[in-house]
């Protein structure tokens, strides 16, 4: 049977609390932690996550790598690296779409059926929120995957409202 699109949900909350198969981290290319959701995930996962990430050799923008969740409620963490917004003519849209495609492929590689995403690149990396949420939803809806449920976990109301508006 051809893979169907995942069921989509939009929630307001802290992605580190998600009791699910995999949560996605908006990381940087070093995979050695940072602020924002990256910092929150590392704090919640504990020091074993950083120790494991040190063995991975980083991750190029637009790609994704999977690690265990360690002390997190989620079994896996999918680390993906979003593009830094530079005005929109440096391939940012395709790189952001690639983050969602690569993250779904990473989920498939470990058999994760339920995945939670933060709003990748819309914080420190300054990607415009409306454009980023449009790419998130359209890419997840059009990427063949065995993932059955995607939760967009929004840390603030403005982000949640944007996803809700996009999902109609
Ligand atoms: N749960 C869910 N979403 C969160 C959480 C959380 N605990 N903390 C922050 N966010 C949201 C932000 O509000 C924003 O909507 O995640 C989204 C992405 O913002 P950032 O975390 O700043 O990520 P990004 O814009 O992709 O920048 C990545 O920031 O933290 C560094 O190491 C990271 O260099 C990398 C860069």
Tab-separated table of N, CA and C and ligand atoms in Angstrom:
chain	number	residue	atom	x	y	z
A	1	UNK	N	0.868	-1.187	0.000
A	1	UNK	CA	0.000	0.000	0.000
A	1	UNK	C	0.905	1.239	0.000
A	2	UNK	N	0.612	2.195	-0.866
A	2	UNK	CA	1.475	3.394	-0.928
A	2	UNK	C	1.405	4.138	0.411
A	3	UNK	N	2.571	4.693	0.832
A	3	UNK	CA	2.532	5.432	2.100
A	3	UNK	C	1.536	6.586	1.974
A	4	UNK	N	0.776	6.802	3.011
A	4	UNK	CA	-0.138	7.949	3.000
A	4	UNK	C	0.532	9.091	3.758
A	5	UNK	N	-0.034	10.279	3.649
A	5	UNK	CA	0.524	11.409	4.385
A	5	UNK	C	0.276	11.238	5.866
A	6	UNK	N	1.215	11.711	6.697
A	6	UNK	CA	0.998	11.632	8.152
A	6	UNK	C	-0.197	12.492	8.579
A	7	UNK	N	-0.840	12.095	9.671
A	7	UNK	CA	-1.835	12.969	10.303
A	7	UNK	C	-1.080	14.130	10.937
A	8	UNK	N	-1.576	15.332	10.781
A	8	UNK	CA	-0.888	16.518	11.301
A	8	UNK	C	-1.623	17.080	12.505
A	9	UNK	N	-0.833	17.484	13.504
A	9	UNK	CA	-1.397	18.149	14.689
A	9	UNK	C	-0.550	19.368	14.999
A	10	UNK	N	-1.175	20.411	15.521
A	10	UNK	CA	-0.465	21.610	15.966
A	10	UNK	C	-0.720	21.772	17.455
A	11	UNK	N	0.344	21.869	18.241
A	11	UNK	CA	0.185	22.044	19.688
A	11	UNK	C	1.091	23.155	20.177
A	12	UNK	N	0.704	23.757	21.291
A	12	UNK	CA	1.542	24.750	21.965
A	12	UNK	C	2.242	24.010	23.093
A	13	UNK	N	3.559	24.111	23.183
A	13	UNK	CA	4.229	23.418	24.280
A	13	UNK	C	5.728	23.342	24.124
A	14	UNK	N	6.307	22.556	25.010
A	14	UNK	CA	7.759	22.360	25.090
A	14	UNK	C	8.063	20.991	24.489
A	15	UNK	N	8.783	20.972	23.394
A	15	UNK	CA	9.025	19.715	22.668
A	15	UNK	C	9.790	18.705	23.523
A	16	UNK	N	10.529	19.167	24.535
A	16	UNK	CA	11.295	18.215	25.350
A	16	UNK	C	10.368	17.342	26.202
A	17	UNK	N	9.116	17.742	26.327
A	17	UNK	CA	8.170	16.974	27.151
A	17	UNK	C	7.363	15.974	26.321
A	18	UNK	N	7.564	15.976	25.015
A	18	UNK	CA	6.775	15.097	24.145
A	18	UNK	C	7.097	13.627	24.409
A	19	UNK	N	6.061	12.859	24.731
A	19	UNK	CA	6.223	11.415	24.910
A	19	UNK	C	5.895	10.771	23.556
A	20	UNK	N	6.923	10.647	22.722
A	20	UNK	CA	6.688	10.208	21.344
A	20	UNK	C	7.888	9.401	20.854
A	21	UNK	N	7.836	8.938	19.598
A	21	UNK	CA	8.951	8.134	19.096
A	21	UNK	C	10.192	8.997	18.881
A	22	UNK	N	10.003	10.168	18.220
A	22	UNK	CA	11.166	11.011	17.901
A	22	UNK	C	10.804	12.488	17.964
A	23	UNK	N	11.700	13.269	18.539
A	23	UNK	CA	11.549	14.726	18.450
A	23	UNK	C	12.682	15.251	17.574
A	24	UNK	N	12.400	16.308	16.843
A	24	UNK	CA	13.390	16.885	15.943
A	24	UNK	C	14.039	18.078	16.637
A	25	UNK	N	15.348	18.153	16.538
A	25	UNK	CA	16.109	19.257	17.115
A	25	UNK	C	16.552	20.216	16.019
A	26	UNK	N	16.357	21.503	16.235
A	26	UNK	CA	16.871	22.521	15.310
A	26	UNK	C	18.290	22.845	15.752
A	27	UNK	N	19.221	22.090	15.218
A	27	UNK	CA	20.619	22.135	15.674
A	27	UNK	C	21.446	23.068	14.787
A	28	UNK	N	22.758	23.083	15.047
A	28	UNK	CA	23.697	23.742	14.128
A	28	UNK	C	24.663	22.688	13.611
A	29	UNK	N	25.495	23.077	12.662
A	29	UNK	CA	26.293	22.077	11.934
A	29	UNK	C	27.302	21.347	12.822
A	30	UNK	N	27.620	21.891	13.987
A	30	UNK	CA	28.560	21.184	14.867
A	30	UNK	C	27.869	20.041	15.620
A	31	UNK	N	26.550	20.156	15.788
A	31	UNK	CA	25.771	19.221	16.623
A	31	UNK	C	26.234	19.233	18.080
A	32	UNK	N	26.907	20.289	18.487
A	32	UNK	CA	27.438	20.316	19.861
A	32	UNK	C	26.611	21.196	20.781
A	33	UNK	N	25.349	21.418	20.417
A	33	UNK	CA	24.442	22.161	21.284
A	33	UNK	C	24.454	23.646	21.003
A	34	UNK	N	23.567	24.338	21.710
A	34	UNK	CA	23.441	25.786	21.481
A	34	UNK	C	22.370	26.341	22.384
A	35	UNK	N	21.621	27.332	21.873
A	35	UNK	CA	20.542	27.901	22.680
A	35	UNK	C	19.218	27.335	22.229
A	36	UNK	N	18.174	28.132	22.323
A	36	UNK	CA	16.852	27.756	21.797
A	36	UNK	C	16.468	26.318	22.089
A	37	UNK	N	15.809	25.714	21.082
A	37	UNK	CA	15.323	24.339	21.301
A	37	UNK	C	16.508	23.372	21.430
A	38	UNK	N	17.612	23.688	20.769
A	38	UNK	CA	18.828	22.857	20.861
A	38	UNK	C	19.289	22.782	22.318
A	39	UNK	N	19.365	23.928	22.959
A	39	UNK	CA	19.778	23.968	24.365
A	39	UNK	C	18.803	23.233	25.262
A	40	UNK	N	17.518	23.418	24.989
A	40	UNK	CA	16.493	22.768	25.820
A	40	UNK	C	16.576	21.250	25.703
A	41	UNK	N	16.772	20.781	24.469
A	41	UNK	CA	16.835	19.326	24.257
A	41	UNK	C	18.076	18.740	24.926
A	42	UNK	N	19.198	19.421	24.792
A	42	UNK	CA	20.416	18.916	25.455
A	42	UNK	C	20.264	18.927	26.976
A	43	UNK	N	19.654	19.957	27.514
A	43	UNK	CA	19.460	20.005	28.985
A	43	UNK	C	18.586	18.842	29.435
A	44	UNK	N	17.521	18.582	28.688
A	44	UNK	CA	16.566	17.536	29.096
A	44	UNK	C	17.115	16.133	28.848
A	45	UNK	N	17.914	15.984	27.801
A	45	UNK	CA	18.462	14.657	27.466
A	45	UNK	C	19.603	14.268	28.403
A	46	UNK	N	20.311	15.285	28.883
A	46	UNK	CA	21.455	15.015	29.750
A	46	UNK	C	22.769	14.962	28.972
A	47	UNK	N	23.861	14.863	29.694
A	47	UNK	CA	25.198	14.963	29.080
A	47	UNK	C	25.552	13.829	28.115
A	48	UNK	N	24.844	12.720	28.245
A	48	UNK	CA	25.124	11.614	27.313
A	48	UNK	C	24.848	12.011	25.869
A	49	UNK	N	23.871	12.929	25.692
A	49	UNK	CA	23.537	13.329	24.308
A	49	UNK	C	24.719	14.030	23.667
A	50	UNK	N	25.326	14.972	24.397
A	50	UNK	CA	26.471	15.699	23.843
A	50	UNK	C	27.637	14.742	23.599
A	51	UNK	N	27.842	13.844	24.534
A	51	UNK	CA	28.937	12.877	24.366
A	51	UNK	C	28.721	12.063	23.092
A	52	UNK	N	27.466	11.664	22.851
A	52	UNK	CA	27.162	10.898	21.634
A	52	UNK	C	27.337	11.767	20.393
A	53	UNK	N	26.859	13.018	20.481
A	53	UNK	CA	26.954	13.917	19.307
A	53	UNK	C	28.397	14.184	18.916
A	54	UNK	N	29.275	14.159	19.908
A	54	UNK	CA	30.692	14.397	19.602
A	54	UNK	C	31.254	13.326	18.652
A	55	UNK	N	30.591	12.169	18.619
A	55	UNK	CA	31.105	11.077	17.751
A	55	UNK	C	30.559	11.161	16.330
A	56	UNK	N	29.663	12.141	16.079
A	56	UNK	CA	28.939	12.133	14.791
A	56	UNK	C	29.611	12.946	13.695
A	57	UNK	N	30.540	13.814	14.066
A	57	UNK	CA	31.239	14.591	13.034
A	57	UNK	C	30.388	15.672	12.398
A	58	UNK	N	29.409	16.177	13.153
A	58	UNK	CA	28.623	17.296	12.644
A	58	UNK	C	27.560	16.864	11.644
A	59	UNK	N	26.888	17.857	11.073
A	59	UNK	CA	25.786	17.593	10.129
A	59	UNK	C	25.647	18.801	9.205
A	60	UNK	N	25.675	18.595	7.884
A	60	UNK	CA	25.526	19.728	6.961
A	60	UNK	C	24.101	20.306	7.018
A	61	UNK	N	23.984	21.570	6.714
A	61	UNK	CA	22.664	22.217	6.647
A	61	UNK	C	21.745	21.454	5.681
A	62	UNK	N	20.512	21.230	6.120
A	62	UNK	CA	19.537	20.533	5.268
A	62	UNK	C	19.508	19.037	5.475
A	63	UNK	N	20.475	18.508	6.215
A	63	UNK	CA	20.511	17.068	6.465
A	63	UNK	C	20.144	16.770	7.923
A	64	UNK	N	20.076	15.473	8.264
A	64	UNK	CA	19.635	15.085	9.609
A	64	UNK	C	20.382	13.847	10.081
A	65	UNK	N	20.607	13.770	11.405
A	65	UNK	CA	21.224	12.583	12.017
A	65	UNK	C	20.416	12.218	13.256
A	66	UNK	N	20.293	10.912	13.516
A	66	UNK	CA	19.492	10.427	14.632
A	66	UNK	C	20.381	10.005	15.795
A	67	UNK	N	19.922	10.342	17.015
A	67	UNK	CA	20.600	9.830	18.211
A	67	UNK	C	19.538	9.267	19.154
A	68	UNK	N	19.953	8.474	20.155
A	68	UNK	CA	18.977	8.115	21.184
A	68	UNK	C	18.536	9.378	21.927
A	69	UNK	N	17.408	9.262	22.650
A	69	UNK	CA	16.913	10.404	23.416
A	69	UNK	C	17.473	10.471	24.821
A	70	UNK	N	18.145	9.399	25.262
A	70	UNK	CA	18.743	9.371	26.611
A	70	UNK	C	17.685	9.727	27.673
A	71	UNK	N	17.841	10.785	28.429
A	71	UNK	CA	16.879	11.056	29.521
A	71	UNK	C	15.575	11.685	29.045
A	72	UNK	N	15.429	11.959	27.769
A	72	UNK	CA	14.175	12.519	27.255
A	72	UNK	C	13.076	11.464	27.266
A	73	UNK	N	11.826	11.913	27.271
A	73	UNK	CA	10.707	10.974	27.150
A	73	UNK	C	10.683	10.364	25.745
A	74	UNK	N	11.132	11.118	24.755
A	74	UNK	CA	11.177	10.601	23.374
A	74	UNK	C	12.310	9.587	23.226
A	75	UNK	N	12.044	8.563	22.412
A	75	UNK	CA	13.059	7.508	22.248
A	75	UNK	C	14.249	8.010	21.426
A	76	UNK	N	13.957	8.825	20.409
A	76	UNK	CA	15.006	9.295	19.489
A	76	UNK	C	15.000	10.809	19.415
A	77	UNK	N	16.170	11.369	19.075
A	77	UNK	CA	16.249	12.781	18.687
A	77	UNK	C	16.786	12.814	17.254
A	78	UNK	N	16.067	13.497	16.389
A	78	UNK	CA	16.532	13.689	15.001
A	78	UNK	C	17.092	15.105	14.925
A	79	UNK	N	18.403	15.207	14.782
A	79	UNK	CA	19.058	16.522	14.718
A	79	UNK	C	19.112	16.953	13.259
A	80	UNK	N	18.511	18.099	12.967
A	80	UNK	CA	18.594	18.643	11.622
A	80	UNK	C	19.083	20.071	11.711
A	81	UNK	N	19.704	20.543	10.643
A	81	UNK	CA	20.305	21.882	10.650
A	81	UNK	C	19.597	22.747	9.611
A	82	UNK	N	18.850	23.720	10.107
A	82	UNK	CA	18.120	24.604	9.203
A	82	UNK	C	19.022	25.675	8.617
A	83	UNK	N	18.568	26.319	7.542
A	83	UNK	CA	19.336	27.408	6.931
A	83	UNK	C	19.223	28.680	7.771
A	84	UNK	N	20.274	29.469	7.766
A	84	UNK	CA	20.222	30.808	8.342
A	84	UNK	C	19.615	31.717	7.277
A	85	UNK	N	18.588	32.500	7.664
A	85	UNK	CA	17.932	33.382	6.688
A	85	UNK	C	18.909	34.467	6.234
A	86	UNK	N	19.111	34.568	4.907
A	86	UNK	CA	20.026	35.589	4.382
A	86	UNK	C	19.337	36.432	3.325
A	87	UNK	N	17.998	36.511	3.421
A	87	UNK	CA	17.280	37.347	2.454
A	87	UNK	C	16.443	36.555	1.472
A	88	UNK	N	16.708	35.256	1.346
A	88	UNK	CA	15.843	34.397	0.543
A	88	UNK	C	16.374	34.015	-0.820
A	89	UNK	N	17.552	34.587	-1.191
A	89	UNK	CA	18.046	34.198	-2.533
A	89	UNK	C	19.316	33.357	-2.438
A	90	UNK	N	19.477	32.698	-1.306
A	90	UNK	CA	20.659	31.823	-1.122
A	90	UNK	C	20.224	30.368	-0.944
A	91	UNK	N	19.083	30.009	-1.540
A	91	UNK	CA	18.634	28.616	-1.475
A	91	UNK	C	18.026	28.215	-0.154
A	92	UNK	N	17.650	29.192	0.653
A	92	UNK	CA	17.117	28.891	1.990
A	92	UNK	C	15.858	28.022	1.928
A	93	UNK	N	14.951	28.307	0.998
A	93	UNK	CA	13.683	27.553	0.966
A	93	UNK	C	13.941	26.070	0.712
A	94	UNK	N	14.814	25.784	-0.238
A	94	UNK	CA	15.098	24.380	-0.569
A	94	UNK	C	15.823	23.704	0.592
A	95	UNK	N	16.700	24.435	1.263
A	95	UNK	CA	17.424	23.841	2.398
A	95	UNK	C	16.453	23.545	3.551
A	96	UNK	N	15.498	24.439	3.774
A	96	UNK	CA	14.536	24.198	4.857
A	96	UNK	C	13.640	23.002	4.516
A	97	UNK	N	13.194	22.932	3.276
A	97	UNK	CA	12.384	21.774	2.852
A	97	UNK	C	13.191	20.491	3.022
A	98	UNK	N	14.461	20.567	2.711
A	98	UNK	CA	15.337	19.402	2.858
A	98	UNK	C	15.430	18.950	4.313
A	99	UNK	N	15.373	19.897	5.259
A	99	UNK	CA	15.374	19.522	6.684
A	99	UNK	C	14.192	18.624	7.014
A	100	UNK	N	13.008	18.979	6.507
A	100	UNK	CA	11.809	18.189	6.805
A	100	UNK	C	11.857	16.840	6.085
A	101	UNK	N	12.307	16.825	4.827
A	101	UNK	CA	12.440	15.561	4.101
A	101	UNK	C	13.459	14.657	4.788
A	102	UNK	N	14.616	15.218	5.126
A	102	UNK	CA	15.690	14.417	5.750
A	102	UNK	C	15.254	13.894	7.113
A	103	UNK	N	14.490	14.710	7.856
A	103	UNK	CA	14.033	14.286	9.180
A	103	UNK	C	13.040	13.137	9.064
A	104	UNK	N	12.156	13.179	8.073
A	104	UNK	CA	11.207	12.077	7.872
A	104	UNK	C	11.962	10.812	7.445
A	105	UNK	N	12.946	10.974	6.596
A	105	UNK	CA	13.757	9.817	6.178
A	105	UNK	C	14.517	9.235	7.370
A	106	UNK	N	15.008	10.118	8.236
A	106	UNK	CA	15.715	9.651	9.436
A	106	UNK	C	14.753	8.892	10.349
A	107	UNK	N	13.537	9.407	10.479
A	107	UNK	CA	12.522	8.704	11.285
A	107	UNK	C	12.257	7.313	10.704
A	108	UNK	N	12.097	7.260	9.382
A	108	UNK	CA	11.867	5.966	8.723
A	108	UNK	C	13.031	5.005	8.969
A	109	UNK	N	14.241	5.557	9.047
A	109	UNK	CA	15.415	4.675	9.197
A	109	UNK	C	15.434	3.967	10.546
A	110	UNK	N	14.755	4.527	11.544
A	110	UNK	CA	14.722	3.880	12.871
A	110	UNK	C	13.320	3.379	13.218
A	111	UNK	N	12.402	3.455	12.267
A	111	UNK	CA	11.059	2.948	12.511
A	111	UNK	C	10.222	3.827	13.415
A	112	UNK	N	10.566	5.115	13.505
A	112	UNK	CA	9.757	6.053	14.299
A	112	UNK	C	8.496	6.398	13.506
A	113	UNK	N	7.335	6.190	14.095
A	113	UNK	CA	6.080	6.455	13.381
A	113	UNK	C	5.461	7.790	13.800
A	114	UNK	N	5.807	8.267	14.970
A	114	UNK	CA	5.269	9.537	15.487
A	114	UNK	C	6.448	10.480	15.710
A	115	UNK	N	6.364	11.677	15.085
A	115	UNK	CA	7.476	12.623	15.101
A	115	UNK	C	6.978	14.011	15.485
A	116	UNK	N	7.737	14.684	16.361
A	116	UNK	CA	7.391	16.063	16.734
A	116	UNK	C	8.456	17.006	16.181
A	117	UNK	N	7.990	18.073	15.536
A	117	UNK	CA	8.900	19.070	14.956
A	117	UNK	C	8.757	20.405	15.683
A	118	UNK	N	9.890	21.115	15.926
A	118	UNK	CA	9.800	22.527	16.276
A	118	UNK	C	9.735	23.333	14.974
A	119	UNK	N	9.567	24.626	15.104
A	119	UNK	CA	9.523	25.489	13.902
A	119	UNK	C	10.961	25.805	13.483
A	120	UNK	N	11.550	24.896	12.765
A	120	UNK	CA	12.963	24.959	12.389
A	120	UNK	C	13.312	26.298	11.725
A	121	UNK	N	14.424	26.859	12.133
A	121	UNK	CA	15.034	28.072	11.569
A	121	UNK	C	14.301	29.371	11.889
A	122	UNK	N	13.172	29.323	12.591
A	122	UNK	CA	12.386	30.553	12.802
A	122	UNK	C	12.801	31.320	14.046
A	123	UNK	N	13.810	30.845	14.763
A	123	UNK	CA	14.291	31.569	15.944
A	123	UNK	C	15.585	32.287	15.641
A	124	UNK	N	16.658	31.792	16.216
A	124	UNK	CA	17.992	32.393	16.023
A	124	UNK	C	18.322	32.551	14.535
A	125	UNK	N	17.858	31.602	13.723
A	125	UNK	CA	18.201	31.648	12.286
A	125	UNK	C	17.300	32.574	11.474
A	126	UNK	N	16.321	33.182	12.150
A	126	UNK	CA	15.556	34.315	11.607
A	126	UNK	C	14.780	34.060	10.313
A	127	UNK	N	14.440	32.809	10.057
A	127	UNK	CA	13.640	32.536	8.854
A	127	UNK	C	12.236	33.120	9.072
A	128	UNK	N	11.697	33.862	8.096
A	128	UNK	CA	10.356	34.425	8.287
A	128	UNK	C	9.324	33.347	8.610
A	129	UNK	N	8.521	33.581	9.628
A	129	UNK	CA	7.662	32.536	10.183
A	129	UNK	C	6.650	32.000	9.177
A	130	UNK	N	5.951	32.875	8.476
A	130	UNK	CA	4.899	32.417	7.550
A	130	UNK	C	5.497	31.527	6.458
A	131	UNK	N	6.600	31.954	5.891
A	131	UNK	CA	7.223	31.169	4.821
A	131	UNK	C	7.729	29.833	5.357
A	132	UNK	N	8.278	29.861	6.561
A	132	UNK	CA	8.834	28.631	7.141
A	132	UNK	C	7.738	27.629	7.468
A	133	UNK	N	6.631	28.079	8.011
A	133	UNK	CA	5.550	27.148	8.347
A	133	UNK	C	4.899	26.601	7.072
A	134	UNK	N	4.861	27.420	6.030
A	134	UNK	CA	4.315	26.949	4.747
A	134	UNK	C	5.184	25.819	4.191
A	135	UNK	N	6.498	26.002	4.260
A	135	UNK	CA	7.422	24.969	3.793
A	135	UNK	C	7.303	23.714	4.652
A	136	UNK	N	7.181	23.897	5.967
A	136	UNK	CA	7.063	22.753	6.881
A	136	UNK	C	5.848	21.903	6.515
A	137	UNK	N	4.692	22.537	6.405
A	137	UNK	CA	3.449	21.795	6.154
A	137	UNK	C	3.456	21.186	4.752
A	138	UNK	N	3.837	21.978	3.746
A	138	UNK	CA	3.767	21.438	2.373
A	138	UNK	C	4.764	20.306	2.170
A	139	UNK	N	5.944	20.404	2.792
A	139	UNK	CA	6.938	19.337	2.627
A	139	UNK	C	6.492	18.063	3.333
A	140	UNK	N	5.978	18.196	4.561
A	140	UNK	CA	5.533	16.998	5.293
A	140	UNK	C	4.368	16.323	4.561
A	141	UNK	N	3.516	17.122	3.936
A	141	UNK	CA	2.351	16.553	3.230
A	141	UNK	C	2.720	15.870	1.915
A	142	UNK	N	3.883	16.179	1.374
A	142	UNK	CA	4.214	15.659	0.035
A	142	UNK	C	5.400	14.703	0.036
A	143	UNK	N	5.961	14.414	1.214
A	143	UNK	CA	7.118	13.512	1.268
A	143	UNK	C	6.670	12.092	1.584
A	144	UNK	N	6.926	11.124	0.698
A	144	UNK	CA	6.561	9.736	1.023
A	144	UNK	C	7.306	9.278	2.283
A	145	UNK	N	6.554	8.742	3.248
A	145	UNK	CA	7.170	8.319	4.508
A	145	UNK	C	6.259	7.309	5.194
A	146	UNK	N	6.834	6.536	6.098
A	146	UNK	CA	6.025	5.623	6.915
A	146	UNK	C	5.606	6.270	8.225
A	147	UNK	N	6.014	7.523	8.440
A	147	UNK	CA	5.579	8.259	9.624
A	147	UNK	C	4.065	8.458	9.523
A	148	UNK	N	3.349	8.171	10.613
A	148	UNK	CA	1.883	8.245	10.571
A	148	UNK	C	1.339	9.485	11.276
A	149	UNK	N	2.154	10.069	12.161
A	149	UNK	CA	1.675	11.250	12.893
A	149	UNK	C	2.792	12.262	13.057
A	150	UNK	N	2.522	13.502	12.671
A	150	UNK	CA	3.463	14.607	12.867
A	150	UNK	C	2.810	15.647	13.763
A	151	UNK	N	3.515	16.046	14.816
A	151	UNK	CA	3.059	17.111	15.696
A	151	UNK	C	4.006	18.292	15.523
A	152	UNK	N	3.405	19.453	15.157
A	152	UNK	CA	4.183	20.687	15.112
A	152	UNK	C	4.058	21.306	16.499
A	153	UNK	N	5.149	21.261	17.267
A	153	UNK	CA	5.114	21.734	18.656
A	153	UNK	C	5.623	23.173	18.699
A	154	UNK	N	4.707	24.082	19.002
A	154	UNK	CA	5.000	25.523	18.945
A	154	UNK	C	5.270	26.065	20.340
A	155	UNK	N	6.326	26.872	20.433
A	155	UNK	CA	6.742	27.371	21.745
A	155	UNK	C	6.031	28.672	22.096
A	156	UNK	N	5.364	29.286	21.112
A	156	UNK	CA	4.650	30.527	21.396
A	156	UNK	C	3.377	30.572	20.542
A	157	UNK	N	2.474	31.426	20.941
A	157	UNK	CA	1.158	31.494	20.320
A	157	UNK	C	1.245	31.972	18.869
A	158	UNK	N	2.155	32.884	18.586
A	158	UNK	CA	2.274	33.395	17.204
A	158	UNK	C	2.626	32.262	16.250
A	159	UNK	N	3.519	31.392	16.687
A	159	UNK	CA	3.906	30.247	15.853
A	159	UNK	C	2.728	29.299	15.694
A	160	UNK	N	2.047	29.018	16.814
A	160	UNK	CA	0.905	28.109	16.732
A	160	UNK	C	-0.152	28.654	15.767
A	161	UNK	N	-0.444	29.946	15.886
A	161	UNK	CA	-1.468	30.571	15.022
A	161	UNK	C	-1.077	30.463	13.553
A	162	UNK	N	0.209	30.581	13.277
A	162	UNK	CA	0.659	30.504	11.877
A	162	UNK	C	0.442	29.097	11.323
A	163	UNK	N	0.763	28.085	12.120
A	163	UNK	CA	0.531	26.711	11.658
A	163	UNK	C	-0.966	26.455	11.468
A	164	UNK	N	-1.759	26.907	12.409
A	164	UNK	CA	-3.214	26.700	12.324
A	164	UNK	C	-3.768	27.372	11.065
A	165	UNK	N	-3.281	28.579	10.804
A	165	UNK	CA	-3.742	29.298	9.602
A	165	UNK	C	-3.353	28.529	8.340
A	166	UNK	N	-2.156	27.956	8.345
A	166	UNK	CA	-1.686	27.228	7.159
A	166	UNK	C	-2.454	25.929	6.968
A	167	UNK	N	-2.821	25.284	8.077
A	167	UNK	CA	-3.512	23.989	7.963
A	167	UNK	C	-4.995	24.174	7.646
A	168	UNK	N	-5.493	25.375	7.860
A	168	UNK	CA	-6.864	25.690	7.471
A	168	UNK	C	-7.910	25.090	8.393
B	1	LIG	N1	10.101	23.443	22.479
B	1	LIG	C1	9.607	23.755	21.236
B	1	LIG	N2	10.052	24.788	20.502
B	1	LIG	C2	11.027	25.549	21.046
B	1	LIG	C3	11.601	25.290	22.317
B	1	LIG	C4	11.092	24.189	23.029
B	1	LIG	N3	11.572	23.848	24.249
B	1	LIG	N4	12.560	26.248	22.558
B	1	LIG	C5	12.560	27.069	21.487
B	1	LIG	N5	11.641	26.661	20.588
B	1	LIG	C6	11.261	27.252	19.296
B	1	LIG	C7	11.599	28.704	19.072
B	1	LIG	O1	10.668	29.536	19.755
B	1	LIG	C8	11.435	28.777	17.565
B	1	LIG	O2	10.060	28.875	17.240
B	1	LIG	O3	11.980	26.582	18.276
B	1	LIG	C9	11.938	27.394	17.104
B	1	LIG	C10	13.349	27.401	16.496
B	1	LIG	O4	14.140	28.384	17.159
B	1	LIG	P1	15.685	28.090	17.572
B	1	LIG	O5	15.711	27.119	18.679
B	1	LIG	O6	16.327	29.427	17.781
B	1	LIG	O7	16.309	27.359	16.295
B	1	LIG	P2	16.775	27.963	14.887
B	1	LIG	O8	16.099	29.244	14.551
B	1	LIG	O9	16.659	26.809	13.939
B	1	LIG	O10	18.304	28.317	15.135
B	1	LIG	C11	19.210	27.252	15.338
B	1	LIG	O11	20.055	28.207	17.346
B	1	LIG	O12	20.047	27.228	19.399
B	1	LIG	C12	20.829	27.474	18.292
B	1	LIG	O13	22.345	25.618	18.217
B	1	LIG	C13	21.226	26.217	17.589
B	1	LIG	O14	22.789	27.343	16.191
B	1	LIG	C14	21.514	26.740	16.216
B	1	LIG	C15	20.434	27.799	16.032
